[in-house]
Coordinates of C-alpha atoms in Angstrom, one line a residue:
M1 CA 27.7 16.1 16.3
L2 CA 28.2 13.5 13.7
R3 CA 31.3 13.1 11.4
I4 CA 30.5 12.3 7.8
Q5 CA 33.2 10.6 5.7
S6 CA 32.9 10.6 1.9
P7 CA 35.0 10.5 -1.2
E8 CA 34.9 14.3 -1.1
G9 CA 36.4 14.5 2.4
T10 CA 35.1 14.6 6.0
R11 CA 32.5 17.1 7.3
R12 CA 30.8 17.6 10.6
V13 CA 27.0 17.9 11.1
D14 CA 25.3 19.2 14.2
I15 CA 21.9 17.5 14.6
D16 CA 19.5 16.3 17.4
N17 CA 19.4 12.5 17.7
L18 CA 15.6 12.6 18.0
V19 CA 15.0 14.0 14.5
V20 CA 14.0 11.9 11.6
T21 CA 16.8 10.6 9.2
R22 CA 15.4 12.7 6.3
E23 CA 16.7 15.8 8.1
L24 CA 20.1 14.2 8.4
F25 CA 20.2 13.6 4.6
E26 CA 19.3 17.3 4.0
K27 CA 22.1 18.5 6.4
V28 CA 24.7 16.2 4.8
L29 CA 23.7 17.6 1.3
N30 CA 24.2 21.1 2.6
A31 CA 27.5 20.3 4.3
F32 CA 28.9 18.7 1.1
E33 CA 28.2 21.5 -1.4
T34 CA 30.2 19.7 -4.1
I35 CA 28.2 16.4 -3.9
E36 CA 26.1 16.1 -7.1
Y37 CA 25.3 12.4 -7.3
P38 CA 22.9 10.0 -5.5
F39 CA 24.3 8.6 -2.3
T40 CA 23.6 6.4 0.6
L41 CA 24.6 6.7 4.3
Y42 CA 26.0 3.8 6.4
G43 CA 26.7 3.4 10.0
R44 CA 29.7 1.2 9.4
R45 CA 32.6 1.3 7.0
D46 CA 31.8 -2.1 5.5
K47 CA 28.3 -0.8 4.4
S48 CA 26.6 -3.3 6.7
Q49 CA 24.2 -0.8 8.4
E50 CA 22.3 1.3 5.9
I51 CA 20.6 4.5 7.2
A52 CA 17.4 5.0 5.2
S53 CA 16.0 8.5 4.5
S54 CA 12.6 8.3 6.4
D55 CA 10.0 10.6 7.9
T56 CA 9.4 8.2 10.8
K57 CA 12.7 6.7 11.8
T58 CA 15.0 8.8 14.0
L59 CA 18.7 8.9 14.4
A60 CA 18.4 7.3 17.9
S61 CA 16.7 4.2 16.3
Y62 CA 20.0 3.5 14.6
G63 CA 22.0 3.9 17.8
L64 CA 23.8 7.0 16.6
K65 CA 25.5 9.0 19.4
H66 CA 27.5 12.2 19.8
G67 CA 30.9 12.0 17.9
D68 CA 30.0 8.9 15.8
M69 CA 31.2 8.6 12.2
I70 CA 29.0 7.6 9.4
F71 CA 30.1 6.9 5.9
L72 CA 28.7 8.3 2.6
S73 CA 28.9 6.1 -0.4
P74 CA 27.7 6.9 -4.0
I75 CA 25.0 4.5 -5.3
A76 CA 26.4 2.0 -7.8
G77 CA 26.4 3.3 -11.3
A78 CA 26.0 7.0 -10.3
V79 CA 28.1 9.6 -12.1
Q80 CA 29.9 11.6 -9.4
H81 CA 30.8 14.6 -11.6
V82 CA 29.4 15.7 -14.9
E83 CA 31.6 18.6 -16.1
Q84 CA 30.7 20.9 -19.0
P85 CA 32.8 23.9 -20.1
T86 CA 31.4 27.3 -19.4
D87 CA 31.8 30.4 -21.6
N88 CA 35.1 31.4 -19.9
G89 CA 36.6 27.9 -20.5
K90 CA 36.4 26.8 -16.8
A91 CA 34.7 23.5 -15.9
K92 CA 31.5 23.8 -14.0
N93 CA 29.8 21.0 -12.1
Q94 CA 26.3 20.3 -13.2
I95 CA 23.9 19.1 -10.5
S96 CA 22.2 15.9 -11.3
N97 CA 19.8 14.2 -8.8
T98 CA 19.9 13.2 -5.1
L99 CA 18.1 10.7 -2.9
L100 CA 16.2 13.5 -1.3
S101 CA 14.7 15.1 -4.4
V102 CA 15.0 14.0 -8.0
S103 CA 15.6 17.2 -10.0
T104 CA 15.2 15.7 -13.4
P105 CA 12.4 13.5 -14.6
T106 CA 13.0 9.8 -14.2
P107 CA 12.6 7.6 -17.3
S108 CA 10.4 5.1 -15.4
M109 CA 7.8 7.7 -14.2
P110 CA 7.4 10.8 -16.5
G111 CA 7.8 14.1 -14.6
S112 CA 8.1 12.5 -11.2
K113 CA 9.9 14.1 -8.3
I114 CA 8.8 11.8 -5.6
P115 CA 11.8 10.7 -3.5
I116 CA 12.9 7.2 -4.6
R117 CA 14.9 4.3 -3.4
S118 CA 16.8 2.8 -6.4
T119 CA 17.7 -0.5 -4.6
V120 CA 14.1 -1.8 -4.4
D121 CA 13.2 -4.7 -6.7
E122 CA 9.7 -3.9 -7.8
D123 CA 7.2 -6.1 -9.5
Q124 CA 7.5 -6.4 -13.2
V125 CA 4.0 -5.1 -13.8
D126 CA 4.8 -1.9 -11.8
L127 CA 7.9 -1.3 -14.0
L128 CA 5.8 -1.6 -17.1
L129 CA 3.2 0.8 -15.8
Q130 CA 5.7 3.4 -14.8
K131 CA 7.0 3.5 -18.4
M132 CA 3.6 3.9 -19.8
D133 CA 2.1 7.4 -20.6
G134 CA -1.1 6.5 -18.8
T135 CA -3.3 9.3 -20.3
V136 CA -6.7 8.5 -21.7
K137 CA -6.8 9.4 -25.4
R138 CA -10.0 11.1 -26.7
K139 CA -11.2 11.4 -30.3
R140 CA -12.2 14.7 -31.8
D141 CA -15.7 15.8 -30.8
P142 CA -17.5 16.9 -34.0
K143 CA -20.0 19.0 -32.0
N144 CA -17.6 20.9 -29.6
C145 CA -14.2 20.7 -31.4
L146 CA -14.0 23.6 -33.9
H147 CA -10.4 22.9 -35.0
G148 CA -8.8 20.7 -37.6
D149 CA -7.7 17.1 -37.3
N150 CA -4.1 18.0 -36.4
S151 CA -5.1 20.3 -33.5
S152 CA -6.7 19.8 -30.1
C153 CA -8.7 21.6 -27.5
I154 CA -10.1 21.0 -24.0
H155 CA -12.8 18.8 -25.4
C156 CA -10.3 16.3 -26.9
L157 CA -7.2 16.6 -24.9
P158 CA -6.1 13.4 -23.3
L159 CA -7.3 12.9 -19.7
E160 CA -5.1 12.0 -16.7
P161 CA -5.5 8.4 -15.4
Y162 CA -6.9 9.8 -12.1
D163 CA -9.5 12.0 -13.7
A164 CA -12.5 11.7 -11.3
S165 CA -15.3 12.3 -13.9
Y166 CA -13.8 9.7 -16.3
L167 CA -13.5 7.1 -13.5
K168 CA -17.1 7.8 -12.5
D169 CA -18.3 7.2 -16.1
L170 CA -16.4 3.8 -16.0
N171 CA -18.1 3.0 -12.7
V172 CA -14.6 2.7 -11.0
K173 CA -14.8 3.8 -7.3
H174 CA -11.1 3.6 -6.6
M175 CA -8.3 4.7 -8.9
S176 CA -5.4 2.4 -9.5
F177 CA -2.3 2.7 -7.3
N178 CA -0.1 3.8 -10.2
A179 CA -2.6 6.4 -11.2
Y180 CA -2.5 7.6 -7.5
L181 CA 1.3 8.0 -7.9
R182 CA 0.8 10.1 -11.0
K183 CA -1.6 12.3 -9.1
L184 CA 0.9 12.8 -6.3
S185 CA 3.4 14.1 -8.9
S186 CA 0.9 16.2 -10.8
G187 CA 1.2 19.4 -8.8
L188 CA 3.5 22.3 -9.3
D189 CA 6.1 20.8 -6.9
G190 CA 6.1 17.5 -9.0
G191 CA 5.4 15.4 -5.9
K192 CA 8.6 16.7 -4.1
Y193 CA 6.8 16.7 -0.8
A194 CA 4.6 13.6 -1.4
N195 CA 4.5 11.2 1.5
L196 CA 4.3 7.4 1.1
D197 CA 5.2 6.4 4.6
N198 CA 3.6 3.2 6.0
I199 CA 1.3 3.5 9.0
S200 CA 2.8 2.5 12.3
C201 CA 0.8 1.9 15.5
R202 CA 3.8 1.1 17.7
I203 CA 5.9 3.3 19.9
K204 CA 9.1 4.4 18.2
P205 CA 12.1 2.8 19.9
G206 CA 15.1 4.6 21.2
C207 CA 13.4 7.6 22.8
T208 CA 15.8 8.6 25.7
G209 CA 13.8 11.6 27.1
H210 CA 11.7 9.4 29.5
P211 CA 11.4 5.9 30.9
P212 CA 10.0 3.3 28.5
W213 CA 6.3 2.5 28.3
P214 CA 4.3 2.2 30.5
K215 CA 6.2 4.6 32.7
G216 CA 6.5 7.3 30.0
V217 CA 5.6 8.3 26.5
C218 CA 6.1 11.6 24.6
S219 CA 4.8 13.1 21.4
K220 CA 8.0 12.1 19.5
C221 CA 7.7 8.4 20.1
Q222 CA 3.9 8.1 20.5
P223 CA 2.1 6.8 17.4
K224 CA -0.5 9.1 15.9
A225 CA -4.2 8.6 16.5
I226 CA -5.9 6.9 13.5
T227 CA -9.1 8.2 11.9
L228 CA -10.6 5.6 9.6
N229 CA -11.0 6.9 6.1
S230 CA -11.9 5.4 2.7
Q231 CA -8.7 4.7 0.7
P232 CA -8.9 6.5 -2.7
Y233 CA -6.8 3.9 -4.6
R234 CA -6.4 0.1 -4.7
H235 CA -3.4 -2.0 -5.4
V236 CA -5.2 -4.6 -7.6
D237 CA -8.1 -3.6 -9.9
N238 CA -9.3 -7.0 -11.1
I239 CA -8.9 -10.7 -10.4
V240 CA -9.6 -13.5 -13.0
F241 CA -9.1 -17.2 -13.3
E242 CA -7.3 -18.8 -16.3
N243 CA -9.7 -21.7 -16.3
P244 CA -13.1 -22.2 -14.8
N245 CA -12.3 -25.7 -13.9
L246 CA -10.0 -24.3 -11.1
V247 CA -13.0 -23.0 -9.2
E248 CA -15.1 -26.1 -9.9
Q249 CA -12.4 -28.4 -8.5
F250 CA -12.1 -26.1 -5.5
L251 CA -15.9 -26.2 -4.9
H252 CA -16.1 -30.0 -5.2
Y253 CA -15.0 -30.4 -1.6
W254 CA -18.0 -28.3 -0.4
R255 CA -20.5 -30.0 -2.7
V256 CA -19.5 -33.4 -1.4
T257 CA -19.1 -32.7 2.3
G258 CA -21.0 -29.4 2.9
R259 CA -17.9 -28.0 4.8
Q260 CA -16.1 -24.8 4.0
R261 CA -12.7 -24.6 2.4
I262 CA -9.7 -22.3 2.1
G263 CA -7.1 -22.2 -0.7
F264 CA -4.2 -20.0 -1.7
L265 CA -4.1 -18.4 -5.2
Y266 CA -1.0 -18.8 -7.3
G267 CA -0.6 -16.7 -10.5
K268 CA 0.9 -13.4 -11.7
F269 CA 0.0 -9.8 -12.1
D270 CA -0.6 -8.2 -15.5
V271 CA -1.6 -4.8 -16.9
H272 CA -5.4 -4.3 -16.7
L273 CA -6.5 -2.4 -19.8
D274 CA -10.0 -1.6 -18.6
V275 CA -8.7 0.8 -15.8
P276 CA -6.1 3.5 -16.4
L277 CA -2.7 2.1 -15.2
G278 CA -4.6 -0.8 -13.6
I279 CA -3.3 -4.1 -12.4
K280 CA -5.0 -7.5 -13.0
G281 CA -4.3 -10.7 -11.0
T282 CA -4.5 -13.8 -13.1
V283 CA -4.9 -17.1 -11.1
A284 CA -3.4 -20.2 -12.6
A285 CA -3.6 -22.6 -9.7
I286 CA -5.3 -23.0 -6.3
Y287 CA -3.3 -24.8 -3.5
E288 CA -5.4 -26.2 -0.6
P289 CA -3.2 -26.3 2.5
P290 CA -3.9 -28.7 5.5
Q291 CA -7.0 -27.6 7.4
E292 CA -9.8 -28.6 9.6
S293 CA -13.3 -27.4 8.5
T294 CA -16.9 -27.5 9.5
R295 CA -20.1 -26.1 8.0
D296 CA -19.3 -22.7 9.4
S297 CA -15.6 -22.5 10.2
V298 CA -12.1 -23.4 8.9
R299 CA -8.9 -23.8 10.9
L300 CA -5.6 -23.8 9.0
L301 CA -3.0 -26.3 10.2
P302 CA 0.8 -26.1 10.1
D303 CA 2.0 -26.8 6.5
S304 CA 5.4 -28.3 6.0
R305 CA 5.0 -28.2 2.2
Q306 CA 4.4 -24.5 1.8
S307 CA 8.0 -23.7 1.0
V308 CA 8.1 -26.5 -1.6
V309 CA 5.0 -25.2 -3.2
D310 CA 6.4 -21.7 -3.3
R311 CA 9.7 -22.9 -4.9
L312 CA 7.8 -25.0 -7.5
A313 CA 5.5 -22.0 -8.4
A314 CA 8.5 -19.7 -8.7
K315 CA 10.0 -22.1 -11.3
L316 CA 6.8 -21.8 -13.3
G317 CA 6.8 -18.0 -13.1
L318 CA 4.0 -17.9 -10.5
S319 CA 3.7 -16.5 -6.9
C320 CA 1.1 -16.5 -4.2
I321 CA -1.2 -13.5 -5.1
G322 CA -4.1 -14.1 -2.8
W323 CA -6.4 -16.5 -0.9
I324 CA -9.9 -17.9 -1.5
F325 CA -12.5 -19.2 1.0
T326 CA -16.1 -20.5 0.7
D327 CA -19.1 -19.4 2.8
L328 CA -21.9 -21.4 1.2
V329 CA -25.1 -22.8 2.7
A330 CA -27.3 -24.8 0.4
E331 CA -30.9 -23.6 0.0
D332 CA -32.4 -26.0 -2.5
V333 CA -30.2 -28.9 -3.4
S334 CA -32.4 -30.0 -6.3
K335 CA -32.1 -26.5 -7.9
G336 CA -28.5 -26.0 -6.9
T337 CA -29.2 -22.7 -5.2
V338 CA -27.5 -21.2 -2.1
R339 CA -28.5 -18.7 0.5
N340 CA -27.7 -15.0 0.2
F341 CA -26.7 -13.5 3.5
R342 CA -23.8 -11.2 2.6
N343 CA -25.1 -7.8 1.4
A344 CA -25.3 -4.1 2.4
E345 CA -27.8 -4.8 5.1
T346 CA -25.5 -7.3 6.9
H347 CA -21.9 -7.4 5.8
F348 CA -19.7 -8.2 2.8
L349 CA -16.7 -9.4 4.9
S350 CA -16.8 -10.3 8.6
A351 CA -14.3 -8.7 11.0
Q352 CA -12.6 -12.1 11.3
E353 CA -12.1 -12.3 7.6
C354 CA -10.8 -8.7 7.5
V355 CA -8.3 -9.6 10.2
M356 CA -7.2 -12.6 8.2
A357 CA -6.9 -10.5 5.0
G358 CA -4.9 -7.9 6.8
H359 CA -2.6 -10.6 8.2
F360 CA -2.0 -12.1 4.8
Q361 CA -1.4 -8.7 3.2
S362 CA 1.2 -7.9 5.8
L363 CA 3.0 -11.2 4.9
H364 CA 3.1 -10.2 1.3
P365 CA 4.0 -6.4 1.2
N366 CA 4.1 -4.6 -2.1
P367 CA 7.7 -3.5 -3.2
C368 CA 7.7 0.2 -3.8
R369 CA 10.7 2.4 -4.4
F370 CA 8.7 5.6 -3.7
S371 CA 8.4 4.6 0.0
S372 CA 11.2 5.2 2.5
D373 CA 10.7 1.6 3.8
G374 CA 11.0 0.0 0.3
Y375 CA 7.4 -1.3 0.5
F376 CA 3.9 0.1 0.6
G377 CA 0.6 -1.7 1.0
S378 CA 0.0 -5.1 -0.6
K379 CA -1.2 -6.7 -3.8
F380 CA -2.5 -9.8 -1.9
V381 CA -6.2 -10.3 -2.7
T382 CA -9.1 -11.9 -0.9
V383 CA -11.8 -13.9 -2.9
C384 CA -15.0 -14.9 -1.2
V385 CA -17.3 -17.6 -2.7
T386 CA -20.8 -17.1 -1.5
G387 CA -24.4 -16.7 -2.7
D388 CA -25.6 -13.7 -4.6
A389 CA -29.0 -12.0 -4.8
Q390 CA -30.2 -14.6 -7.2
N391 CA -29.1 -17.4 -4.9
Q392 CA -26.4 -18.5 -7.2
V393 CA -22.7 -19.3 -6.4
H394 CA -20.9 -16.1 -6.8
M395 CA -17.3 -14.8 -6.2
E396 CA -16.3 -11.4 -5.0
G397 CA -12.7 -9.9 -4.7
Y398 CA -11.6 -7.7 -1.8
Q399 CA -8.6 -6.0 -0.3
V400 CA -8.4 -4.3 3.1
S401 CA -7.0 -0.8 3.3
N402 CA -3.5 0.1 4.4
Q403 CA -5.0 1.4 7.7
C404 CA -6.7 -2.0 8.5
Q405 CA -3.5 -3.8 7.5
A406 CA -1.4 -1.7 9.9
L407 CA -4.0 -2.2 12.8
V408 CA -3.9 -5.9 12.3
R409 CA -0.1 -6.1 12.0
D410 CA 0.3 -4.2 15.2
E411 CA -2.3 -6.3 17.0
C412 CA -4.7 -3.4 17.6
L413 CA -7.8 -5.0 16.0
V414 CA -9.7 -8.1 17.0
P415 CA -13.1 -9.5 15.9
T416 CA -16.2 -9.6 18.1
K417 CA -18.0 -12.8 19.1
D418 CA -21.7 -11.7 18.9
A419 CA -21.5 -9.5 15.8
P420 CA -19.5 -10.8 12.8
E421 CA -19.7 -7.4 11.0
L422 CA -18.0 -5.5 13.9
A423 CA -14.4 -5.3 15.1
F424 CA -13.0 -4.2 18.4
A425 CA -10.1 -1.9 19.0
R426 CA -8.0 -3.0 21.9
Q427 CA -7.1 -0.8 24.9
S428 CA -3.6 0.1 26.0
T429 CA -2.1 -2.2 28.7
A430 CA 1.2 -2.1 30.6
E431 CA 2.7 -4.4 28.0
K432 CA 1.5 -2.7 24.9
Y433 CA 0.4 0.8 23.8
I434 CA -2.6 1.1 21.5
P435 CA -3.2 4.4 19.7
D436 CA -6.7 5.9 19.7
V437 CA -8.8 4.8 16.7
Y438 CA -11.6 7.0 15.5
Y439 CA -14.2 7.0 12.8
K440 CA -16.5 9.7 11.3
N441 CA -20.2 9.6 11.4
T442 CA -22.8 12.0 9.8
I443 CA -25.9 13.1 11.8
K444 CA -28.9 14.6 10.1
K445 CA -30.8 17.2 12.1
K446 CA -33.9 19.2 11.1
R447 CA -33.8 22.9 11.7
V448 CA -36.4 24.6 13.9
D449 CA -39.3 26.2 11.9
S450 CA -37.9 24.9 8.6
D451 CA -38.1 21.9 6.4
R452 CA -34.4 21.9 5.7
Y453 CA -31.9 19.4 7.2
V454 CA -28.4 20.1 8.5
Y455 CA -25.8 17.4 8.4
F456 CA -23.1 17.3 11.1
S457 CA -19.9 15.3 10.7
I458 CA -18.6 14.0 14.1
Q459 CA -15.6 12.0 15.1
V460 CA -16.3 8.9 17.3
S461 CA -13.8 6.8 19.2
L462 CA -13.9 3.0 18.7

């Protein structure tokens, strides 16, 4: 039993301390039938311990016990009562929105009902994209459109930014993240039950039904097994450099010494017009931290100037948006050609580079008010300078998926020594629990007495 103190009075709520906090918000909303404004719950009267609505965090993780009192407070700027006269002259309260479900479309994202956190300071480019219509305008087709100029039909209606056939025509394999948010809110429920929870590979703390790991674990605190899947969206759709001299100066070290180099990219994110609701990273400077390098490796050293660089960049309106590294081996010095050894037959990024990318992405989370944690994924990019199929110096941009980022953050993934393209999923120990990690593989098998093939999809453990 929990006591809820609010401006409307005090109520009691009966709830299991092992359920997620989202159910607590629902019970509080049902207990206070007169509450018609967005609110936040706190564990202390001075609002020092906020209880976030989440599908992963339990009441026990906040230390709530039987008989505790929590405090309900309206969000700053919220209108607590909006009264309109009814036909009989009596005032009637009109329900606005709540933290659990936005019942009216928000001005920042048309038609959205995805649960939001209004206290998250999102990136400026996301705020701009959320205000945009996002649909792809199409002109009247003279062959298929049989109507006038002021009418429209299925052949000329605007397309949604996540339309698969349109993205395929643009040769875009992954929709933008903001287009993905529009897709979540496009159904009949308006995204009311959409889930933007971050992946966790750790045992949930506070489970009192058994001894702590390794002596016990249950389905409530045990992290779910992970099946590796292709991510349908990407947080950044393009990366450009303001000046080609930036890259030339960065490559000068390799040209002189033959050793590899790492640098951090400072710039800003803008709207990318070539992809619906896309985001483009524009690099204005490359900072090369202290490092020890050889012809086939780079080791970063402690940097006491990193904070100074970040403050200086902030005064210029810039931030660290990614990292860049070289993997170049000269083939013909007289022609200026380099070897090409990164392709579909070998690998594009090694496991060690994916681990590094996941580590950096975890250090730079993407603020997102549609996530219960206040962040989701990352906009931090990885740029690799290597040789292309024509043996010319070439740059490619990458990001690892949210699954890889979570596996790296929770220390579940390590690179292998003998095969750079392969990673290894750690096994559980007495000190740390590691969830099962699977991947899907397709097997082609020929039928007996037939020329036809049957394809089987199987799930394999790493």
